[in-house]
Every structure is written in structure tokens, then in C-alpha cells.
Amino acid sequence: NDILLVPADQKKDWEQKTKVINDELRKLRKAADKAEGDERTKLNEQIEALESKMTVALIVIDGKLRDRDDMREIIKLADSLEVATEFCGRLDIDNIKTTETFPGVIAIVETPDYGSVDLADNSPIIALSGLKDPGNLGTIIRTADWFGIKNIILGEDTVEPYNPKVVRSTMGSLFRVKIFESNNIVQTISNLKDKQNYAVVALDMAGKNLTEMKSPKKTIYIFGNESHGLEPKLDNLITERYTIPGRGGAESLNVAVAAGITMSRIMSD
């Protein structure tokens, strides 16, 4: 966690402000718990955004809903965090919404600018090369968050992490992980391997049984494209290869499922 040093003469003001923020968060969580479907998902996303280290630039709310209890709580929380709030009409909603149904609130968040050095913190890194499906990427981000894995590298040919479908499928986990979008995944992994002493493990169909895998903290785990697997350009970087053995007739595992099984194994060691 970040440490904030507050001058003694401002201590009471900061304590009061923190109390207000925490009170509003509690009320907003209760409102989200009572909501259903898309509305509940959207409210939870606003909470995650406002609680995260990302900079929330603006909250946009459907003007017709401004007096609803849950929207009032969002407005109060945004105000306590000094985040601007704007109200929009039906025409604006149709222009800015990214889903068929609009739960009534959108957060405009500045995307963080992480570098590969920000990920080199002696903990596991998930590297994704060539993933095309937004749902798979979102699920992997959410699963990484569940297992406490905070560092993710995306190759240059992987779906954009701020794609609306990716954002929705992470269910707020996007705000709790560090994502580095590499312009050259081979170079990025090579630098981490050579300069930071990271091992590089690949998951594919031709490796050793995953149960044999040891999981030192400084390891990069690479997952490839849904249909074609790992690209040959990554071969020279790989230290070890593992596979998840199956007993049925399916040709392969979904990449998000494979990543989840692997992350469970990583965190069990």
C-alpha cells in the first residue's frame, strides 16, 4: 500500500475526509448488493474504479436517475474524492453507452502507463501472446486477481485490455492488476530473463505434466493464441514447457481455463 505523509496541522481534516469516503463506500456497496444484473455489475465497477490507484477523471450519470439512492451515493463518494460528476440526457446516453442496456453511470478513467520494470517485483508474471478473444483476456485478468497475481504482459498482437468487452468481463479486477502492453514481447521477455533473472515457462501440448512444475516467484508464464498456441518466435526464450493432462476426448483446453489451472498450481507451491 502507498503511504501518505500528512502534516500534523492537517491530520484532523484528513481523518474526517477518510471517514466520509469510507462511509460512502459502505453505502454504495450496500446499494450494489441490492441491485441485479447489469446494474449491479456497473455499480461494482464504479466502486472498484473509485477505490483503485487509477485516476478517475469523470463520473457521468443519467440525469433522470440523479435522485436515486445508489446514484446519490456515487455522487457523494465522487465529491469526497474530488472527482467531477456530470449528468447526461437520453441523446448523450445513446452516443456513449457500450452496452444495449445502460445502468445509468459511467466512469471515465485514465489508463495507467506501466513499463516492464514496474512488473519486475520478484513475483510471477503472466505473459499473453496472440490472444484475440476479449472474454478470454478478461477472464484471465479476473483469475489472476483472484489468485493474487498482479503482473500481466500483453504481446503486440493481443486484444486491447481496455476493450469494453474485456473491461466488463474482468468484473473490476482490471483496476487491481498491472498490465504492460508490449510492442515487442520477445524483447520484453528477453530483457526480464537476462537482466532480472526471470525463468520462462510455457504452457503447451508438448510439455511435462503440470504437476511436476515448481513455481519460483521470479517466473514468467507464457500462454499463446486460442487456436494456434505459442508462436515460434518465443521458442528460444523458454526455460521449461508444461502441459495439463486430460482424460477425455476434447482436443484442447480453453486458454483462460488453462491459465486458471496453472495459476492455481503456481499459488499452491
Phi, psi and omega in degrees: 000148176288148177251127181252120177269120184247129177304146184303322183286352178251003187301314182296321179298316180292322178297318179294318180296317179297320179297318179298314180299314181295322177296316181293323178297319179298316179295320181291322177297320178297319178296320179294323180296329181277340182283169181227157171057223183300325181296317179295316179302314183294318179298318178297324178296322179295320178299313181300316181297315183289331179278339188283175177277355176290154181271117176273115184275328187197143170249127179248126185235141174300119184304328181289343183255007188297336181264001177289145187304313184293325178290324176299321179294320177297317180298317180295317180295316178300318180296319180294334178265005180061040175258130182292146177236134176236153178245139184237160178260180184300319180297319178296319181301315181298331181278332188251343184291150181246002176229163181298317176260143182243114183290352175108357182210141176224138173255131174263113188240134176288131179285133181289153182247082180273146172251169180299331180295332179290338181270344184277067184246029177064028176229165185300149177235133173262125179245130183239123183239115173084011177293134183246339186269120181300325180295321177296315180297314179300319179295320179295318178298314180296319180293319177301316178299319180301318183271004177078020176265117192256352188245126183224131174252133176248128177290167185295341182250024179257149181305146184292131186291343180258014168304134183307323180291324177294312182304312182296319185286344176283344179054040178095345182294337178305330183278355184242007178238162176255122182243124176252120178268104185277140173273348180205090188295329177297313180294318180299310181292322178300318179296317180293324179290313186279323186262334182246001176063038175276138168280158182233117183245135179248143174255114176210186186279351188249018184263183175286164179300133183302332181295343179274352188286130169267153189232071173299148186299321183273072181224139173257128180251116186259134174236139185257192182299147182303321185262324190250356179073208183283144177282145180302333182298343181268350189304316186289348181269343192281129178274315181219154176236137179226158177226158177259109185292143177236165181238350183264198186259001180296143183292322182198172176266147169302140186298325179291323177294315179299318179296320179297316178298318180295317180294325175298318179295318179303312186279351178276343181281000000 
